[in-house]
PDB file of C-alpha atoms and ligand atoms in Angstrom:
ATOM      1  CA  MET A 168     112.716 111.170 -78.939  1.00 91.00           C
ATOM      2  CA  HIS A 169     113.537 114.891 -78.927  1.00 96.00           C
ATOM      3  CA  SER A 170     114.910 116.212 -82.216  1.00 96.00           C
ATOM      4  CA  LYS A 171     114.403 120.000 -82.354  1.00 97.00           C
ATOM      5  CA  CYS A 172     116.785 120.383 -79.426  1.00 97.00           C
ATOM      6  CA  ARG A 173     119.444 118.379 -81.265  1.00 97.00           C
ATOM      7  CA  GLU A 174     119.560 120.614 -84.336  1.00 96.00           C
ATOM      8  CA  PRO A 175     123.053 122.063 -84.917  1.00 95.00           C
ATOM      9  CA  ASP A 176     122.490 125.807 -84.315  1.00 94.00           C
ATOM     10  CA  TYR A 177     121.597 126.831 -80.785  1.00 95.00           C
ATOM     11  CA  PRO A 178     118.883 129.530 -81.043  1.00 92.00           C
ATOM     12  CA  LYS A 179     119.457 133.172 -80.173  1.00 82.00           C
ATOM     13  CA  SER A 180     123.229 132.763 -79.663  1.00 76.00           C
ATOM     14  CA  GLN A 181     125.098 135.755 -81.112  1.00 72.00           C
ATOM     15  CA  ASN A 182     128.258 133.759 -81.807  1.00 74.00           C
ATOM     16  CA  LYS A 183     126.346 130.940 -83.456  1.00 88.00           C
ATOM     17  CA  VAL A 184     126.859 128.292 -80.830  1.00 95.00           C
ATOM     18  CA  LYS A 185     126.776 124.816 -82.369  1.00 96.00           C
ATOM     19  CA  ARG A 186     125.539 121.819 -80.449  1.00 97.00           C
ATOM     20  CA  PHE A 187     127.702 118.748 -80.175  1.00 98.00           C
ATOM     21  CA  GLN A 188     125.879 116.394 -82.518  1.00 97.00           C
ATOM     22  CA  VAL A 189     123.949 113.614 -80.829  1.00 98.00           C
ATOM     23  CA  PRO A 190     122.925 110.870 -83.256  1.00 97.00           C
ATOM     24  CA  TYR A 191     119.451 109.355 -82.944  1.00 94.00           C
ATOM     25  CA  GLY A 192     120.751 106.170 -81.293  1.00 96.00           C
ATOM     26  CA  LYS A 193     122.769 108.038 -78.626  1.00 97.00           C
ATOM     27  CA  VAL A 194     120.143 110.313 -77.129  1.00 98.00           C
ATOM     28  CA  GLU A 195     119.302 108.241 -74.074  1.00 97.00           C
ATOM     29  CA  TRP A 196     121.575 108.619 -71.059  1.00 97.00           C
ATOM     30  CA  THR A 197     121.580 104.840 -70.631  1.00 97.00           C
ATOM     31  CA  THR A 198     123.300 104.396 -74.015  1.00 97.00           C
ATOM     32  CA  ASP A 199     127.108 104.660 -73.811  1.00 97.00           C
ATOM     33  CA  PHE A 200     128.523 107.626 -75.680  1.00 97.00           C
ATOM     34  CA  HIS A 201     132.206 107.811 -74.711  1.00 96.00           C
ATOM     35  CA  ASP A 202     133.023 110.586 -77.141  1.00 96.00           C
ATOM     36  CA  TYR A 203     130.197 112.814 -75.931  1.00 98.00           C
ATOM     37  CA  LYS A 204     131.662 116.313 -75.482  1.00 98.00           C
ATOM     38  CA  PRO A 205     128.713 118.697 -75.086  1.00 98.00           C
ATOM     39  CA  VAL A 206     129.354 122.420 -75.524  1.00 97.00           C
ATOM     40  CA  ASN A 207     128.991 124.506 -72.358  1.00 97.00           C
ATOM     41  CA  TYR A 208     126.767 127.495 -73.110  1.00 96.00           C
ATOM     42  CA  THR A 209     124.732 129.906 -71.025  1.00 96.00           C
ATOM     43  CA  SER A 210     123.737 133.169 -72.702  1.00 95.00           C
ATOM     44  CA  THR A 211     125.177 136.458 -71.466  1.00 93.00           C
ATOM     45  CA  ALA A 212     121.650 137.655 -70.638  1.00 93.00           C
ATOM     46  CA  ILE A 213     121.192 134.735 -68.228  1.00 95.00           C
ATOM     47  CA  LEU A 214     124.705 135.103 -66.784  1.00 93.00           C
ATOM     48  CA  LYS A 215     123.771 138.647 -65.733  1.00 93.00           C
ATOM     49  CA  SER A 216     121.332 136.962 -63.302  1.00 90.00           C
ATOM     50  CA  PRO A 217     118.086 138.830 -63.996  1.00 94.00           C
ATOM     51  CA  ALA A 218     115.533 138.410 -61.197  1.00 90.00           C
ATOM     52  CA  TRP A 219     113.592 135.712 -63.083  1.00 92.00           C
ATOM     53  CA  ALA A 220     116.664 133.513 -63.658  1.00 96.00           C
ATOM     54  CA  ASP A 221     118.571 131.175 -61.357  1.00 96.00           C
ATOM     55  CA  LYS A 222     122.100 131.839 -60.247  1.00 95.00           C
ATOM     56  CA  LEU A 223     125.081 129.682 -61.158  1.00 95.00           C
ATOM     57  CA  ILE A 224     125.216 126.383 -59.372  1.00 95.00           C
ATOM     58  CA  GLY A 225     127.480 126.835 -56.363  1.00 91.00           C
ATOM     59  CA  ALA A 226     126.852 130.606 -56.182  1.00 93.00           C
ATOM     60  CA  GLU A 227     126.526 132.071 -52.710  1.00 91.00           C
ATOM     61  CA  GLY A 228     122.988 131.951 -51.373  1.00 90.00           C
ATOM     62  CA  PHE A 229     121.734 129.653 -54.147  1.00 94.00           C
ATOM     63  CA  SER A 230     120.496 126.383 -52.650  1.00 95.00           C
ATOM     64  CA  PRO A 231     117.775 125.104 -54.974  1.00 97.00           C
ATOM     65  CA  LEU A 232     115.379 122.391 -53.836  1.00 97.00           C
ATOM     66  CA  TRP A 233     115.434 120.093 -56.855  1.00 98.00           C
ATOM     67  CA  ASN A 234     112.234 118.174 -57.606  1.00 98.00           C
ATOM     68  CA  LYS A 235     110.344 120.346 -55.113  1.00 98.00           C
ATOM     69  CA  LEU A 236     108.220 123.450 -54.954  1.00 96.00           C
ATOM     70  CA  ASP A 237     111.036 125.820 -53.971  1.00 96.00           C
ATOM     71  CA  GLY A 238     109.364 128.953 -52.594  1.00 93.00           C
ATOM     72  CA  ASN A 239     107.731 130.508 -55.666  1.00 92.00           C
ATOM     73  CA  THR A 240     109.768 128.438 -58.112  1.00 95.00           C
ATOM     74  CA  ASP A 241     108.298 125.126 -59.160  1.00 96.00           C
ATOM     75  CA  ARG A 242     111.270 122.820 -59.664  1.00 97.00           C
ATOM     76  CA  ARG A 243     109.066 119.733 -60.050  1.00 97.00           C
ATOM     77  CA  SER A 244     108.805 118.087 -63.443  1.00 98.00           C
ATOM     78  CA  HIS A 245     105.436 117.021 -64.897  1.00 97.00           C
ATOM     79  CA  GLU A 246     107.196 113.784 -65.820  1.00 96.00           C
ATOM     80  CA  GLY A 247     108.232 112.607 -62.358  1.00 97.00           C
ATOM     81  CA  GLU A 248     111.593 112.925 -60.590  1.00 98.00           C
ATOM     82  CA  TYR A 249     114.554 113.960 -62.725  1.00 98.00           C
ATOM     83  CA  GLU A 250     118.081 112.997 -61.876  1.00 98.00           C
ATOM     84  CA  VAL A 251     120.532 115.437 -60.341  1.00 98.00           C
ATOM     85  CA  ILE A 252     124.179 114.564 -60.966  1.00 97.00           C
ATOM     86  CA  ASP A 253     126.912 116.495 -59.124  1.00 95.00           C
ATOM     87  CA  GLY A 254     124.320 119.085 -58.176  1.00 95.00           C
ATOM     88  CA  VAL A 255     123.070 119.574 -61.772  1.00 97.00           C
ATOM     89  CA  PRO A 256     119.632 118.483 -63.105  1.00 98.00           C
ATOM     90  CA  GLN A 257     119.678 116.091 -66.082  1.00 98.00           C
ATOM     91  CA  ASN A 258     117.289 116.391 -69.020  1.00 98.00           C
ATOM     92  CA  PRO A 259     114.824 113.480 -68.629  1.00 98.00           C
ATOM     93  CA  HIS A 260     114.646 113.052 -72.421  1.00 98.00           C
ATOM     94  CA  GLY A 261     118.381 112.616 -72.854  1.00 98.00           C
ATOM     95  CA  ARG A 262     121.317 114.347 -74.521  1.00 98.00           C
ATOM     96  CA  THR A 263     121.067 117.639 -76.434  1.00 98.00           C
ATOM     97  CA  GLY A 264     124.733 118.454 -77.161  1.00 98.00           C
ATOM     98  CA  ILE A 265     124.758 121.514 -74.819  1.00 98.00           C
ATOM     99  CA  ILE A 266     125.376 121.773 -71.086  1.00 98.00           C
ATOM    100  CA  GLY A 267     124.573 124.856 -69.004  1.00 97.00           C
ATOM    101  CA  ARG A 268     121.259 126.673 -69.467  1.00 97.00           C
ATOM    102  CA  GLY A 269     121.557 128.137 -72.954  1.00 96.00           C
ATOM    103  CA  CYS A 270     118.977 130.937 -72.935  1.00 95.00           C
ATOM    104  CA  LEU A 271     116.670 129.347 -70.363  1.00 97.00           C
ATOM    105  CA  GLY A 272     116.488 130.956 -66.950  1.00 97.00           C
ATOM    106  CA  LYS A 273     115.984 127.958 -64.695  1.00 98.00           C
ATOM    107  CA  TRP A 274     118.049 124.868 -64.167  1.00 98.00           C
ATOM    108  CA  GLY A 275     115.803 121.831 -64.666  1.00 98.00           C
ATOM    109  CA  PRO A 276     112.203 122.380 -65.808  1.00 98.00           C
ATOM    110  CA  ASN A 277     111.126 125.809 -67.132  1.00 98.00           C
ATOM    111  CA  HIS A 278     107.335 125.834 -66.939  1.00 98.00           C
ATOM    112  CA  ALA A 279     105.085 127.213 -69.674  1.00 98.00           C
ATOM    113  CA  ALA A 280     101.387 127.032 -70.590  1.00 98.00           C
ATOM    114  CA  ASP A 281      99.861 126.831 -74.084  1.00 98.00           C
ATOM    115  CA  PRO A 282      96.278 127.952 -74.909  1.00 98.00           C
ATOM    116  CA  VAL A 283      94.929 126.210 -78.024  1.00 98.00           C
ATOM    117  CA  VAL A 284      91.902 128.324 -78.962  1.00 98.00           C
ATOM    118  CA  THR A 285      89.757 126.678 -81.657  1.00 98.00           C
ATOM    119  CA  ARG A 286      86.663 127.296 -83.780  1.00 97.00           C
ATOM    120  CA  TRP A 287      85.143 125.654 -86.869  1.00 97.00           C
ATOM    121  CA  LYS A 288      86.075 127.081 -90.270  1.00 97.00           C
ATOM    122  CA  LEU A 289      82.928 128.516 -91.910  1.00 97.00           C
ATOM    123  CA  ASP A 290      81.740 129.317 -95.383  1.00 96.00           C
ATOM    124  CA  GLY A 291      78.836 131.626 -94.654  1.00 92.00           C
ATOM    125  CA  GLU A 292      76.990 129.703 -91.944  1.00 91.00           C
ATOM    126  CA  GLU A 293      78.194 126.226 -92.962  1.00 95.00           C
ATOM    127  CA  LYS A 294      81.214 124.292 -91.714  1.00 97.00           C
ATOM    128  CA  VAL A 295      83.880 123.817 -94.372  1.00 97.00           C
ATOM    129  CA  ILE A 296      84.497 120.125 -95.082  1.00 98.00           C
ATOM    130  CA  ASN A 297      87.825 118.837 -96.359  1.00 97.00           C
ATOM    131  CA  GLU A 298      87.339 116.948 -99.632  1.00 96.00           C
ATOM    132  CA  LYS A 299      89.782 114.159 -98.873  1.00 96.00           C
ATOM    133  CA  SER A 300      88.931 113.329 -95.278  1.00 97.00           C
ATOM    134  CA  GLN A 301      85.288 114.452 -95.497  1.00 97.00           C
ATOM    135  CA  LEU A 302      85.794 115.978 -92.046  1.00 98.00           C
ATOM    136  CA  PRO A 303      85.149 119.577 -90.964  1.00 98.00           C
ATOM    137  CA  ILE A 304      88.156 121.893 -90.746  1.00 98.00           C
ATOM    138  CA  LEU A 305      89.118 123.304 -87.374  1.00 98.00           C
ATOM    139  CA  GLN A 306      91.058 126.553 -86.977  1.00 98.00           C
ATOM    140  CA  PHE A 307      93.296 127.658 -84.111  1.00 98.00           C
ATOM    141  CA  VAL A 308      94.768 131.005 -83.119  1.00 98.00           C
ATOM    142  CA  SER A 309      98.395 130.883 -84.168  1.00 98.00           C
ATOM    143  CA  ILE A 310     101.132 133.457 -83.647  1.00 98.00           C
ATOM    144  CA  LYS A 311     104.373 134.014 -85.518  1.00 97.00           C
ATOM    145  CA  ARG A 312     107.231 134.167 -83.030  1.00 96.00           C
ATOM    146  CA  TRP A 313     109.656 137.087 -83.087  1.00 94.00           C
ATOM    147  CA  ASP A 314     112.609 134.920 -82.053  1.00 89.00           C
ATOM    148  CA  ASN A 315     112.630 132.558 -85.050  1.00 89.00           C
ATOM    149  CA  GLY A 316     109.737 133.452 -87.346  1.00 93.00           C
ATOM    150  CA  GLN A 317     107.988 130.121 -86.740  1.00 95.00           C
ATOM    151  CA  TRP A 318     104.241 129.789 -86.257  1.00 98.00           C
ATOM    152  CA  ALA A 319     103.255 128.589 -82.793  1.00 98.00           C
ATOM    153  CA  ILE A 320     100.578 128.404 -80.123  1.00 98.00           C
ATOM    154  CA  PRO A 321     100.543 131.734 -78.191  1.00 97.00           C
ATOM    155  CA  GLY A 322     102.039 130.187 -75.063  1.00 97.00           C
ATOM    156  CA  GLY A 323     104.398 131.550 -72.460  1.00 97.00           C
ATOM    157  CA  MET A 324     106.125 131.057 -69.159  1.00 97.00           C
ATOM    158  CA  VAL A 325     104.215 130.548 -65.924  1.00 96.00           C
ATOM    159  CA  ASP A 326     105.184 133.462 -63.674  1.00 94.00           C
ATOM    160  CA  PRO A 327     106.468 132.578 -60.191  1.00 91.00           C
ATOM    161  CA  GLY A 328     103.512 131.577 -58.021  1.00 90.00           C
ATOM    162  CA  GLU A 329     101.026 132.023 -60.896  1.00 94.00           C
ATOM    163  CA  VAL A 330      98.289 129.417 -61.429  1.00 94.00           C
ATOM    164  CA  VAL A 331      98.301 127.865 -64.909  1.00 95.00           C
ATOM    165  CA  THR A 332      94.732 128.961 -65.708  1.00 94.00           C
ATOM    166  CA  THR A 333      95.861 132.566 -65.265  1.00 94.00           C
ATOM    167  CA  THR A 334      98.935 132.053 -67.467  1.00 96.00           C
ATOM    168  CA  LEU A 335      96.807 130.563 -70.255  1.00 96.00           C
ATOM    169  CA  GLN A 336      94.494 133.557 -70.521  1.00 96.00           C
ATOM    170  CA  ARG A 337      97.218 136.147 -69.832  1.00 95.00           C
ATOM    171  CA  GLU A 338      99.514 134.820 -72.575  1.00 96.00           C
ATOM    172  CA  PHE A 339      96.619 134.588 -75.038  1.00 97.00           C
ATOM    173  CA  MET A 340      95.705 138.185 -74.315  1.00 96.00           C
ATOM    174  CA  GLU A 341      99.314 139.412 -74.552  1.00 96.00           C
ATOM    175  CA  GLU A 342     100.331 137.586 -77.743  1.00 97.00           C
ATOM    176  CA  ALA A 343      97.073 137.273 -79.704  1.00 96.00           C
ATOM    177  CA  LEU A 344      95.145 140.368 -78.539  1.00 95.00           C
ATOM    178  CA  ASN A 345      98.073 142.674 -77.671  1.00 95.00           C
ATOM    179  CA  SER A 346      96.710 143.429 -74.206  1.00 94.00           C
ATOM    180  CA  TYR A 347      99.830 145.496 -73.405  1.00 93.00           C
ATOM    181  CA  GLU A 348      98.434 148.233 -75.624  1.00 94.00           C
ATOM    182  CA  MET A 349      94.938 148.136 -74.105  1.00 93.00           C
ATOM    183  CA  THR A 350      93.572 150.593 -71.594  1.00 94.00           C
ATOM    184  CA  ASP A 351      92.456 149.100 -68.274  1.00 94.00           C
ATOM    185  CA  VAL A 352      88.851 149.360 -69.413  1.00 95.00           C
ATOM    186  CA  GLN A 353      89.537 147.588 -72.724  1.00 92.00           C
ATOM    187  CA  LYS A 354      91.420 144.877 -70.856  1.00 93.00           C
ATOM    188  CA  SER A 355      88.555 144.239 -68.437  1.00 93.00           C
ATOM    189  CA  GLU A 356      86.140 144.103 -71.377  1.00 92.00           C
ATOM    190  CA  ALA A 357      88.315 141.559 -73.217  1.00 92.00           C
ATOM    191  CA  GLU A 358      88.680 139.501 -70.017  1.00 91.00           C
ATOM    192  CA  ALA A 359      84.927 139.485 -69.550  1.00 91.00           C
ATOM    193  CA  GLN A 360      84.375 138.420 -73.187  1.00 90.00           C
ATOM    194  CA  LEU A 361      86.800 135.518 -72.852  1.00 93.00           C
ATOM    195  CA  LYS A 362      85.715 134.475 -69.372  1.00 91.00           C
ATOM    196  CA  GLU A 363      83.226 131.823 -70.408  1.00 91.00           C
ATOM    197  CA  LEU A 364      85.451 130.301 -73.092  1.00 94.00           C
ATOM    198  CA  PHE A 365      88.462 130.132 -70.769  1.00 95.00           C
ATOM    199  CA  SER A 366      86.423 128.620 -67.931  1.00 94.00           C
ATOM    200  CA  LYS A 367      85.720 125.477 -69.979  1.00 91.00           C
ATOM    201  CA  GLY A 368      89.165 124.408 -71.139  1.00 95.00           C
ATOM    202  CA  GLU A 369      90.271 120.824 -71.533  1.00 97.00           C
ATOM    203  CA  GLU A 370      93.797 119.690 -70.782  1.00 97.00           C
ATOM    204  CA  ILE A 371      95.326 118.055 -73.845  1.00 98.00           C
ATOM    205  CA  TYR A 372      98.964 117.715 -72.814  1.00 98.00           C
ATOM    206  CA  LYS A 373     101.185 118.056 -69.782  1.00 98.00           C
ATOM    207  CA  GLY A 374     104.906 117.352 -69.907  1.00 98.00           C
ATOM    208  CA  TYR A 375     108.201 117.862 -71.690  1.00 98.00           C
ATOM    209  CA  VAL A 376     108.427 120.078 -74.793  1.00 98.00           C
ATOM    210  CA  ASP A 377     110.942 119.407 -77.577  1.00 98.00           C
ATOM    211  CA  ASP A 378     111.939 123.081 -77.566  1.00 98.00           C
ATOM    212  CA  PRO A 379     115.023 124.227 -79.516  1.00 97.00           C
ATOM    213  CA  ARG A 380     116.261 126.063 -76.396  1.00 97.00           C
ATOM    214  CA  ASN A 381     116.569 122.891 -74.295  1.00 98.00           C
ATOM    215  CA  THR A 382     119.921 121.762 -72.960  1.00 98.00           C
ATOM    216  CA  ASP A 383     121.139 118.772 -70.961  1.00 98.00           C
ATOM    217  CA  ASN A 384     120.444 120.743 -67.770  1.00 98.00           C
ATOM    218  CA  ALA A 385     117.496 123.046 -68.557  1.00 98.00           C
ATOM    219  CA  TRP A 386     114.368 122.279 -70.530  1.00 98.00           C
ATOM    220  CA  MET A 387     110.836 123.449 -71.316  1.00 98.00           C
ATOM    221  CA  GLU A 388     107.698 121.781 -69.973  1.00 98.00           C
ATOM    222  CA  THR A 389     104.139 122.844 -70.594  1.00 98.00           C
ATOM    223  CA  VAL A 390     100.489 122.351 -69.829  1.00 98.00           C
ATOM    224  CA  ALA A 391      98.416 122.738 -73.006  1.00 98.00           C
ATOM    225  CA  PHE A 392      94.685 123.426 -72.804  1.00 98.00           C
ATOM    226  CA  ASN A 393      92.106 123.517 -75.555  1.00 98.00           C
ATOM    227  CA  PHE A 394      89.470 126.258 -75.420  1.00 97.00           C
ATOM    228  CA  HIS A 395      86.900 125.435 -78.073  1.00 97.00           C
ATOM    229  CA  ASP A 396      83.787 127.315 -79.148  1.00 94.00           C
ATOM    230  CA  PRO A 397      81.410 124.799 -80.767  1.00 94.00           C
ATOM    231  CA  SER A 398      78.855 127.456 -81.706  1.00 91.00           C
ATOM    232  CA  LEU A 399      79.175 128.784 -85.219  1.00 92.00           C
ATOM    233  CA  LYS A 400      78.645 132.395 -84.224  1.00 90.00           C
ATOM    234  CA  GLY A 401      80.143 133.002 -80.762  1.00 88.00           C
ATOM    235  CA  ILE A 402      82.809 135.411 -79.583  1.00 91.00           C
ATOM    236  CA  LEU A 403      85.561 133.697 -81.588  1.00 95.00           C
ATOM    237  CA  TYR A 404      83.995 134.910 -84.845  1.00 94.00           C
ATOM    238  CA  SER A 405      84.175 138.566 -83.836  1.00 91.00           C
ATOM    239  CA  LEU A 406      87.363 138.681 -81.749  1.00 93.00           C
ATOM    240  CA  LYS A 407      89.861 141.230 -83.074  1.00 93.00           C
ATOM    241  CA  LEU A 408      93.227 139.499 -83.203  1.00 96.00           C
ATOM    242  CA  GLN A 409      96.314 141.686 -82.846  1.00 95.00           C
ATOM    243  CA  ALA A 410      99.877 140.448 -82.334  1.00 96.00           C
ATOM    244  CA  GLY A 411     101.755 141.572 -79.228  1.00 95.00           C
ATOM    245  CA  ASP A 412     104.760 140.740 -77.022  1.00 93.00           C
ATOM    246  CA  ASP A 413     106.514 137.560 -78.360  1.00 91.00           C
ATOM    247  CA  ALA A 414     104.357 137.649 -81.511  1.00 95.00           C
ATOM    248  CA  GLN A 415     105.012 139.520 -84.771  1.00 97.00           C
ATOM    249  CA  ALA A 416     101.804 138.260 -86.430  1.00 98.00           C
ATOM    250  CA  VAL A 417      98.644 136.411 -85.477  1.00 98.00           C
ATOM    251  CA  LYS A 418      95.948 134.615 -87.477  1.00 98.00           C
ATOM    252  CA  TRP A 419      93.341 131.865 -87.528  1.00 98.00           C
ATOM    253  CA  MET A 420      95.202 128.907 -88.998  1.00 98.00           C
ATOM    254  CA  ASP A 421      93.510 125.945 -90.676  1.00 98.00           C
ATOM    255  CA  ILE A 422      94.433 122.672 -88.989  1.00 98.00           C
ATOM    256  CA  GLY A 423      95.855 119.870 -91.116  1.00 97.00           C
ATOM    257  CA  GLN A 424      98.871 117.595 -91.128  1.00 96.00           C
ATOM    258  CA  GLU A 425     100.872 119.816 -93.483  1.00 96.00           C
ATOM    259  CA  LEU A 426     101.372 122.290 -90.597  1.00 96.00           C
ATOM    260  CA  GLY A 427     104.934 122.967 -89.499  1.00 95.00           C
ATOM    261  CA  LEU A 428     104.964 124.543 -86.042  1.00 97.00           C
ATOM    262  CA  TYR A 429     107.399 125.553 -83.309  1.00 97.00           C
ATOM    263  CA  ALA A 430     108.741 122.943 -80.832  1.00 96.00           C
ATOM    264  CA  SER A 431     106.197 120.127 -80.153  1.00 96.00           C
ATOM    265  CA  HIS A 432     103.191 122.297 -81.003  1.00 98.00           C
ATOM    266  CA  ARG A 433     102.179 120.221 -84.055  1.00 97.00           C
ATOM    267  CA  ASP A 434     101.619 117.212 -81.749  1.00 97.00           C
ATOM    268  CA  PHE A 435      99.329 119.250 -79.475  1.00 98.00           C
ATOM    269  CA  ILE A 436      97.324 120.471 -82.470  1.00 98.00           C
ATOM    270  CA  GLU A 437      96.964 116.919 -83.795  1.00 98.00           C
ATOM    271  CA  THR A 438      95.551 115.832 -80.421  1.00 98.00           C
ATOM    272  CA  VAL A 439      93.016 118.665 -80.569  1.00 98.00           C
ATOM    273  CA  ALA A 440      91.986 117.754 -84.141  1.00 98.00           C
ATOM    274  CA  GLN A 441      91.414 114.090 -83.153  1.00 98.00           C
ATOM    275  CA  LYS A 442      89.468 115.140 -80.060  1.00 98.00           C
ATOM    276  CA  HIS A 443      86.984 117.137 -82.145  1.00 98.00           C
ATOM    277  CA  LYS A 444      86.911 114.593 -84.987  1.00 98.00           C
ATOM    278  CA  ALA A 445      88.161 117.339 -87.261  1.00 98.00           C
ATOM    279  CA  HIS A 446      90.173 117.096 -90.453  1.00 98.00           C
ATOM    280  CA  TRP A 447      93.876 116.340 -89.917  1.00 98.00           C
TER     281      TRP A 447
HETATM  282  C1  RP5 B 593     107.383 126.338 -75.720  1.00 79.95           C
HETATM  283  O1  RP5 B 593     107.834 127.651 -75.495  1.00 79.95           O
HETATM  284  C2  RP5 B 593     106.082 126.225 -74.954  1.00 79.95           C
HETATM  285  O2  RP5 B 593     105.283 125.221 -75.523  1.00 79.95           O
HETATM  286  C3  RP5 B 593     105.511 127.623 -75.053  1.00 79.95           C
HETATM  287  O3  RP5 B 593     104.717 127.762 -76.212  1.00 79.95           O
HETATM  288  C4  RP5 B 593     106.736 128.526 -75.224  1.00 79.95           C
HETATM  289  C5  RP5 B 593     107.019 129.382 -74.028  1.00 79.95           C
HETATM  290  O4  RP5 B 593     108.142 130.184 -74.232  1.00 79.95           O
HETATM  291  P1  RP5 B 593     108.065 131.696 -74.714  1.00 79.95           P
HETATM  292  O5  RP5 B 593     106.959 131.780 -75.735  1.00 79.95           O
HETATM  293  O6  RP5 B 593     107.751 132.515 -73.506  1.00 79.95           O
HETATM  294  O7  RP5 B 593     109.401 131.988 -75.316  1.00 79.95           O
HETATM  295  O8  RP5 B 593     108.320 125.416 -75.280  1.00 79.95           O
HETATM  296 MG1   MG B 594     104.499 135.630 -73.852  1.00 79.95          MG
HETATM  297 MG1   MG B 595     105.345 133.128 -75.867  1.00 79.95          MG
END
């Protein structure tokens, strides 16, 4: 049941747009909610129709192929076919209290990718064991988002026509290594260093994200991959982290259940911890 996209304040809205409140029991479309009066909100940035965003429904020359690969735009959901009512896609996870696109560019699914890069926490050459669980502590590369100050996986949007494996490494390099500020030579060196690690990723999640930007008609979906270095001395122990793009800070974060992270990221991290039999 999504909850972060039912919180009262819609993110990034200058005039503090408030969602129509959807109680827990009224989220599903199949539950009657006669008094449901969602607020119609699409940010001014999106209404200006930048190249990466869709046009208004009904606009001249805009004939989207819902549930299909539409040219370079993937309008398919990872969760199967979504409903389209009166020409408008419906959030497969139910009501959010906002109609329109909010600050998301695409109607329907907006596709992202999340690289979960992990290593074991060390004390000298030994793994650090948590006293309570008696399990070793895993660390992941976490960034602090500029938009809301929350810690998150350094994920980002899949560019039109881009393959997800490219997005995963590109976003990691932009947000956690600040590749924008690298020379071409430095960038190729970093790519070469990460090549092996990023060639052995494991998919840990694919589907809907409970992102605070979601609306009834536009929502985030992601593919999350874990890139883990089991050695206790590989590249991940010498990598120079530097925040860039969406990120104002970056660090190796210890994994444990006290973590509070952006959107559904805590769930992805829990999956990774279980997979490696690490402390949670
Ligand atoms: C989340 O938003 C995804 O899980 C991904 O981490 C992120 C992508 O959006 P931006 O970081 O580009 O804003 O839903
Ligand atoms: Mg990014
Ligand atoms: Mg990002």
